[in-house]
Coordinates of C-alpha atoms in Angstrom, one line a residue:
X4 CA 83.5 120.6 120.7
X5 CA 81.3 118.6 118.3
X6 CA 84.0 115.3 117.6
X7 CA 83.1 115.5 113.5
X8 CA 85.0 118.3 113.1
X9 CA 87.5 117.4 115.7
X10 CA 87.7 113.8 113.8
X11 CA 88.3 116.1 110.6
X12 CA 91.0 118.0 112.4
X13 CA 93.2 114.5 113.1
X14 CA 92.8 113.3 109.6
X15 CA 94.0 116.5 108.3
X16 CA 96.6 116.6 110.8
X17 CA 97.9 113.2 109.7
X18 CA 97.5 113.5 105.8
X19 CA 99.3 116.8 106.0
X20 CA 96.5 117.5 103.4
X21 CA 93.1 119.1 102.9
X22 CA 92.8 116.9 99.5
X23 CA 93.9 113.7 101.3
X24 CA 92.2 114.0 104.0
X25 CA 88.6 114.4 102.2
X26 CA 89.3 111.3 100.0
X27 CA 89.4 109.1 103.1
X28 CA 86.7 111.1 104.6
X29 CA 84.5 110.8 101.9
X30 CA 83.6 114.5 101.9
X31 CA 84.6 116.9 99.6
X32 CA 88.0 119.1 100.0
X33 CA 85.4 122.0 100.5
X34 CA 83.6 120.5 103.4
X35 CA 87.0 120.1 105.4
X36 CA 87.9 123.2 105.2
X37 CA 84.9 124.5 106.3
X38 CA 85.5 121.7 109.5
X39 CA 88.6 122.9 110.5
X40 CA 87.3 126.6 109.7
X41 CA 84.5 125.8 112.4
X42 CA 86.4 124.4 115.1
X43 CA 89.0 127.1 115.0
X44 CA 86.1 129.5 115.1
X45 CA 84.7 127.1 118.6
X46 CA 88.1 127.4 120.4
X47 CA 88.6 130.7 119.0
X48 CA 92.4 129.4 117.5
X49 CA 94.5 128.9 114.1
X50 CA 95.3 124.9 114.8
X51 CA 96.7 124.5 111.1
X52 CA 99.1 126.2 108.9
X53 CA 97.6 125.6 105.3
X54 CA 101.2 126.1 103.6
X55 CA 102.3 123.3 103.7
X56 CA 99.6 122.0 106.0
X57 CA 100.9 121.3 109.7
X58 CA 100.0 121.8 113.0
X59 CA 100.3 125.2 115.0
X60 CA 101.2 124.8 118.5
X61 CA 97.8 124.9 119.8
X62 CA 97.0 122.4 117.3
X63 CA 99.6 120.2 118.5
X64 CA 98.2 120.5 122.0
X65 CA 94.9 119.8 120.9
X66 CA 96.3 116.3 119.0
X67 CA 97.1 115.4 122.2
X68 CA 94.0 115.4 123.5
X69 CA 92.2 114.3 120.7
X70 CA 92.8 110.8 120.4
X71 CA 92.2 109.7 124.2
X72 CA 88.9 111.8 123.5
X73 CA 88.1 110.0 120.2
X74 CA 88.8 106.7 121.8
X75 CA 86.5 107.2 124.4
X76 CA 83.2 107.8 122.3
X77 CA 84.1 104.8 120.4
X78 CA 84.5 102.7 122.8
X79 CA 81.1 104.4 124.0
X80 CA 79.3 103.4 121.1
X81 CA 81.2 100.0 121.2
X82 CA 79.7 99.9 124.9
X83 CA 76.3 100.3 124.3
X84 CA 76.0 98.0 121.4
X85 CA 77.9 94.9 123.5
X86 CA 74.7 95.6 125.7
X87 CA 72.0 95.8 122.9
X88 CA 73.2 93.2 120.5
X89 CA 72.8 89.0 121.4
X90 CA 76.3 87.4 121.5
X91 CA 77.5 85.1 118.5
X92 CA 78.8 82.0 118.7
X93 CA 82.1 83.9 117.6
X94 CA 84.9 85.4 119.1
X95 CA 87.8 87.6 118.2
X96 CA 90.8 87.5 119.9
X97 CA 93.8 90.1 120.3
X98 CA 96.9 88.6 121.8
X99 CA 100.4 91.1 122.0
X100 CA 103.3 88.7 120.9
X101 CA 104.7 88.2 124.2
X102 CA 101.3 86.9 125.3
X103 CA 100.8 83.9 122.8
X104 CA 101.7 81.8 125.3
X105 CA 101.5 78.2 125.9
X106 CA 98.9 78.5 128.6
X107 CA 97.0 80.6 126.3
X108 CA 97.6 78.1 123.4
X109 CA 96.2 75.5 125.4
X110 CA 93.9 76.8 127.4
X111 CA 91.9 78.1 123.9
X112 CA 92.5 74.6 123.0
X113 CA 89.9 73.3 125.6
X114 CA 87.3 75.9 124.6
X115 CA 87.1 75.3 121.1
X116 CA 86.8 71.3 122.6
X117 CA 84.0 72.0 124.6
X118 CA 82.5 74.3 122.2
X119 CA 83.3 72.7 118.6
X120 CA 80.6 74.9 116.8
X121 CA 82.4 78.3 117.8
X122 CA 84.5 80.4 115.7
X123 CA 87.6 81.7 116.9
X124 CA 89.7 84.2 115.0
X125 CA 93.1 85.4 116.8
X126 CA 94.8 88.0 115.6
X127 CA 98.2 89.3 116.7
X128 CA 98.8 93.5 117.5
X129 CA 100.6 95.4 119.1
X130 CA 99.6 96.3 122.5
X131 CA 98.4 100.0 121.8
X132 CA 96.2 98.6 118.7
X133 CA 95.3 95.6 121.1
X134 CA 93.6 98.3 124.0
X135 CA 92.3 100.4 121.4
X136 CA 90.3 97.2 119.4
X137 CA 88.8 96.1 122.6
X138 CA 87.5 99.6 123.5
X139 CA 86.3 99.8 120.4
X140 CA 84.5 95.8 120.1
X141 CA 86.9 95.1 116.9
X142 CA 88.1 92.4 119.6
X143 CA 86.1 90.4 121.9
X144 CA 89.1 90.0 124.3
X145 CA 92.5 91.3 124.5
X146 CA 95.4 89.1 126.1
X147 CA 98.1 91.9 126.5
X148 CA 101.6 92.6 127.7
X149 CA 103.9 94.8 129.9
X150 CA 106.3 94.9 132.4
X151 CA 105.0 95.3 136.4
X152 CA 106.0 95.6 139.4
X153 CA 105.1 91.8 140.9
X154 CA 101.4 91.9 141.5
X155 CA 100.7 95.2 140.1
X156 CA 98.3 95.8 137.1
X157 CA 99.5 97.0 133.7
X158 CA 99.5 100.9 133.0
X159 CA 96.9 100.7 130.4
X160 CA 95.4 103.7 128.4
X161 CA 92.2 105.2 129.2
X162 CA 90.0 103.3 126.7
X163 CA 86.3 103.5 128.8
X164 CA 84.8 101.1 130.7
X165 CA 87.0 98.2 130.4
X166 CA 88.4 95.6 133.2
X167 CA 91.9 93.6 133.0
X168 CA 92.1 90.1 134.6
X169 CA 95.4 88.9 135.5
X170 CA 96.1 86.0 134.2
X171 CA 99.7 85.0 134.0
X172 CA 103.4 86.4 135.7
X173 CA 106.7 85.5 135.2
X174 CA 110.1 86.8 135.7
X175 CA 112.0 88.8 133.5
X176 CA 115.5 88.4 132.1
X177 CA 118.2 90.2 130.0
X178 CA 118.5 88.3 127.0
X179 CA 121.7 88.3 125.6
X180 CA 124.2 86.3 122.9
X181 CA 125.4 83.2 124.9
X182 CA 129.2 84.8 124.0
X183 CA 128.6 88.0 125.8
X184 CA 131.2 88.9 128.8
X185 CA 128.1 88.9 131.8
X186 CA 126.3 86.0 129.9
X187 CA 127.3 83.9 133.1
X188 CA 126.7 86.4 135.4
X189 CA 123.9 85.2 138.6
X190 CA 121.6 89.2 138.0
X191 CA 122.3 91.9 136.4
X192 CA 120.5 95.5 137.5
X193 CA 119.3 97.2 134.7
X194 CA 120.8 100.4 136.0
X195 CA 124.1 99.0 134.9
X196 CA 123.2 97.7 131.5
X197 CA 122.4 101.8 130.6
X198 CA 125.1 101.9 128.4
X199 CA 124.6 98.2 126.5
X200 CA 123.8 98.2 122.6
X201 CA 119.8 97.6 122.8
X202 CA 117.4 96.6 120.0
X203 CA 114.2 98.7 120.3
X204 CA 111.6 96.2 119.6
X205 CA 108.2 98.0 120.9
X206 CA 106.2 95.5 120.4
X207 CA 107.9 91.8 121.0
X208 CA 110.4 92.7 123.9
X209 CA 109.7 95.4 126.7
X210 CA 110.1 98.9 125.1
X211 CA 113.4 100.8 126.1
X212 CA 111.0 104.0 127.3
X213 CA 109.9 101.7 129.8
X214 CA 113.3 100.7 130.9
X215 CA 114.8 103.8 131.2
X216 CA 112.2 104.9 133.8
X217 CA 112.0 101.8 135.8
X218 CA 115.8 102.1 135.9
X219 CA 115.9 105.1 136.5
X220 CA 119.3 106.1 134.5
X221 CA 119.2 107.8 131.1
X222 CA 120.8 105.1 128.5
X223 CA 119.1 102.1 127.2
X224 CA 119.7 103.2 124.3
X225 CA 118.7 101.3 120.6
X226 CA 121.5 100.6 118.5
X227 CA 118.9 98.9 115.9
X228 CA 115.3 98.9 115.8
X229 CA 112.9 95.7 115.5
X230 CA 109.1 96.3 114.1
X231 CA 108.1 92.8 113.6
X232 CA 105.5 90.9 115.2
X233 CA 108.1 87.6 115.3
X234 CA 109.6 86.9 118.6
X235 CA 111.4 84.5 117.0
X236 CA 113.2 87.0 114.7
X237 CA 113.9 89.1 117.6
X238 CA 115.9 86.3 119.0
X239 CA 117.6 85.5 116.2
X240 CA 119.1 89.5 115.9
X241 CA 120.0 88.8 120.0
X242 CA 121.6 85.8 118.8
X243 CA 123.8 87.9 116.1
X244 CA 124.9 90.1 118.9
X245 CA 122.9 93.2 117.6
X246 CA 121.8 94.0 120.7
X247 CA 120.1 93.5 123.9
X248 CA 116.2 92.7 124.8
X249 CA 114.1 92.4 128.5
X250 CA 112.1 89.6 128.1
X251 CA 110.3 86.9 129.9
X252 CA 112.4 84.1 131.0
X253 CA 109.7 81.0 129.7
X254 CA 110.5 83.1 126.0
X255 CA 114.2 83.1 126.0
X256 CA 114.7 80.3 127.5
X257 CA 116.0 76.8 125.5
X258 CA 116.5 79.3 122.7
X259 CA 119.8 78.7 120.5
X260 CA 122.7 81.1 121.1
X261 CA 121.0 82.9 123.9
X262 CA 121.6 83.7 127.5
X263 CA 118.8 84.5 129.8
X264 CA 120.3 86.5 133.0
X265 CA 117.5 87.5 135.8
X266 CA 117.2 91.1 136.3
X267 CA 118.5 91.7 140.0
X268 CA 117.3 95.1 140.5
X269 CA 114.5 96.6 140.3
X270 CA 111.8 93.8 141.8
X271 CA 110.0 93.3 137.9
X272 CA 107.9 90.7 136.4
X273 CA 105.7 90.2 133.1
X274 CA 102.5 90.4 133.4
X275 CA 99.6 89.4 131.2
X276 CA 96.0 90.3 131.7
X277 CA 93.0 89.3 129.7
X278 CA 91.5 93.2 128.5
X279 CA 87.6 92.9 128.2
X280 CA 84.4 94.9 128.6
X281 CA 82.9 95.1 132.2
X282 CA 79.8 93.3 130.6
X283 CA 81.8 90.6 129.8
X284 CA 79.8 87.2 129.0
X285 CA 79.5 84.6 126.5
X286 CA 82.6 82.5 125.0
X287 CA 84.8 85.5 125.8
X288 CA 83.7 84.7 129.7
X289 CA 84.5 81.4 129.6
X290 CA 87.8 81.7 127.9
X291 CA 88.8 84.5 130.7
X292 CA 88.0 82.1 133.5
X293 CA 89.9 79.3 131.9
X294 CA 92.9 81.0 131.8
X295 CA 92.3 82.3 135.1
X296 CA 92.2 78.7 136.5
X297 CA 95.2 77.6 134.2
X298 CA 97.1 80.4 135.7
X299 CA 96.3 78.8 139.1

């Protein structure tokens, strides 16, 4: 399956459109079509319906395995060129919301002391953006988020040849308005909470497809939905008594109008880990060990 025509395939796919999808291409609307005309023709199957343009159900298969597959040579590429190209005296870092931390904070803060000359950049992602950067060497180093059983690593995609360093746990709580009827309460299980009002926020709290299966009851439930990047903001909705969030305790707690109550059952923590390349050296290598240390 030659990955041009398969890289066509997603573009069309998302644009809904031949047209559109040429423009960002760069090719012509007659080159596409004769893409996806060729790799129907390889797997010997209609993956579009040209009126209006959407996927067939093959084609909806094949999505599926199309971007894992994409990612893969990218980060590929991104591979080889870590090992072919000297190291700057730069570095790009990708922190999830829930890891811009104070250790990190402060930890980057004796880097950039021992190394004045360096240029940092951080920028904040969400944590499927985050993996997919450092696969790709967008990032030099990924600091990202999830929920774990205690010592276990994160379930990460399959993004190539990359390692994840543990470098901080802590527990996790239900964070709720200070008013709310179990505000006092000692745990809570988050079997029970199934049927609570929850705010969705995928990206600065731990997302509710996750609770659901550690749980292991249907519920969970969003009653409102939080895309921002702002833990802060997310707080301040909790605050308003729109709804529920899992969070680490360190994040909720001191926080005006909020109640942090440990989760009982099941045994869960936060977890970050430092996401790099296996070839990992340079100030990305240093800053990974100093937060390994700071973590203790």
């Amino acid at each position: 399956m030659d990955p041009h025509l398969l890289r066509t395939f997603v573009a069309v796919a998302r644009c809904a459109s031949f047209s559109r999808a040429a423009r960002e291409l760069g090719y012509t609307q007659s080159a596409v079509s004769q893409h996806i005309a060729a790799l129907e023709s390889d797997l010997g199957a209609v993956l579009l319906h040209r009126r209006p343009v959407t996927p067939t159900g093959v084609g909806t298969r094949l999505l599926e395995h199309a971007g894992p597959l994409l990612l893969r040579l990218d980060a590929a590429r991104a591979d080889i060129a870590r090992l072919t190209v000297a190291p700057a005296a730069r570095i790009v870092i990708g922190v999830s919301p829930l890891a811009m931390t104070r250790q990190f904070t402060g930890t980057l803060a004796e880097v950039r002391r021992s190394q004045p000359r360096l240029e940092v950049t951080v920028r904040v992602l969400g944590r499927e953006a985050l993996t997919r950067d450092v696969a790709t060497a967008a990032l030099d180093l990924g600091l990202v988020d999830g929920m774990a059983a205690p010592n276990d690593p994160l379930h990460l995609p399959d993004a190539g040849l990359l390692r994840a360093t543990a470098v901080a746990e802590h527990p996790l709580a239900v964070a709720l308005p200070a008013q709310h009827p179990l505000a006092d309460r000692a745990g809570l299980r988050l079997a029970d909470l199934a049927d609570a009002r929850w705010i969705d926020a995928p990206d600065t709290a731990i997302p509710l497809r996750q609770l659901r299966t550690a749980s292991g009851a249907d519920g969970h439930r969003a009653s409102l939905r939080y895309e921002g990047g702002d833990v802060r903001g997310l707080i301040t909705l909790i605050a308003a008594g729109l709804g529920l969030a899992l969070l680490p305790r360190p994040v909720i707690k001191g926080a005006p109008g909020i109640s942090a109550v440990p989760v009982s059952a099941p045994r869960l923590v936060h977890r970050v880990e430092a996401l790099h390349s296996d070839t990992l050296d340079g100030p990305p290598a240093l800053l990974t060990a100093a937060l390994v240390a700071a973590a203790g």
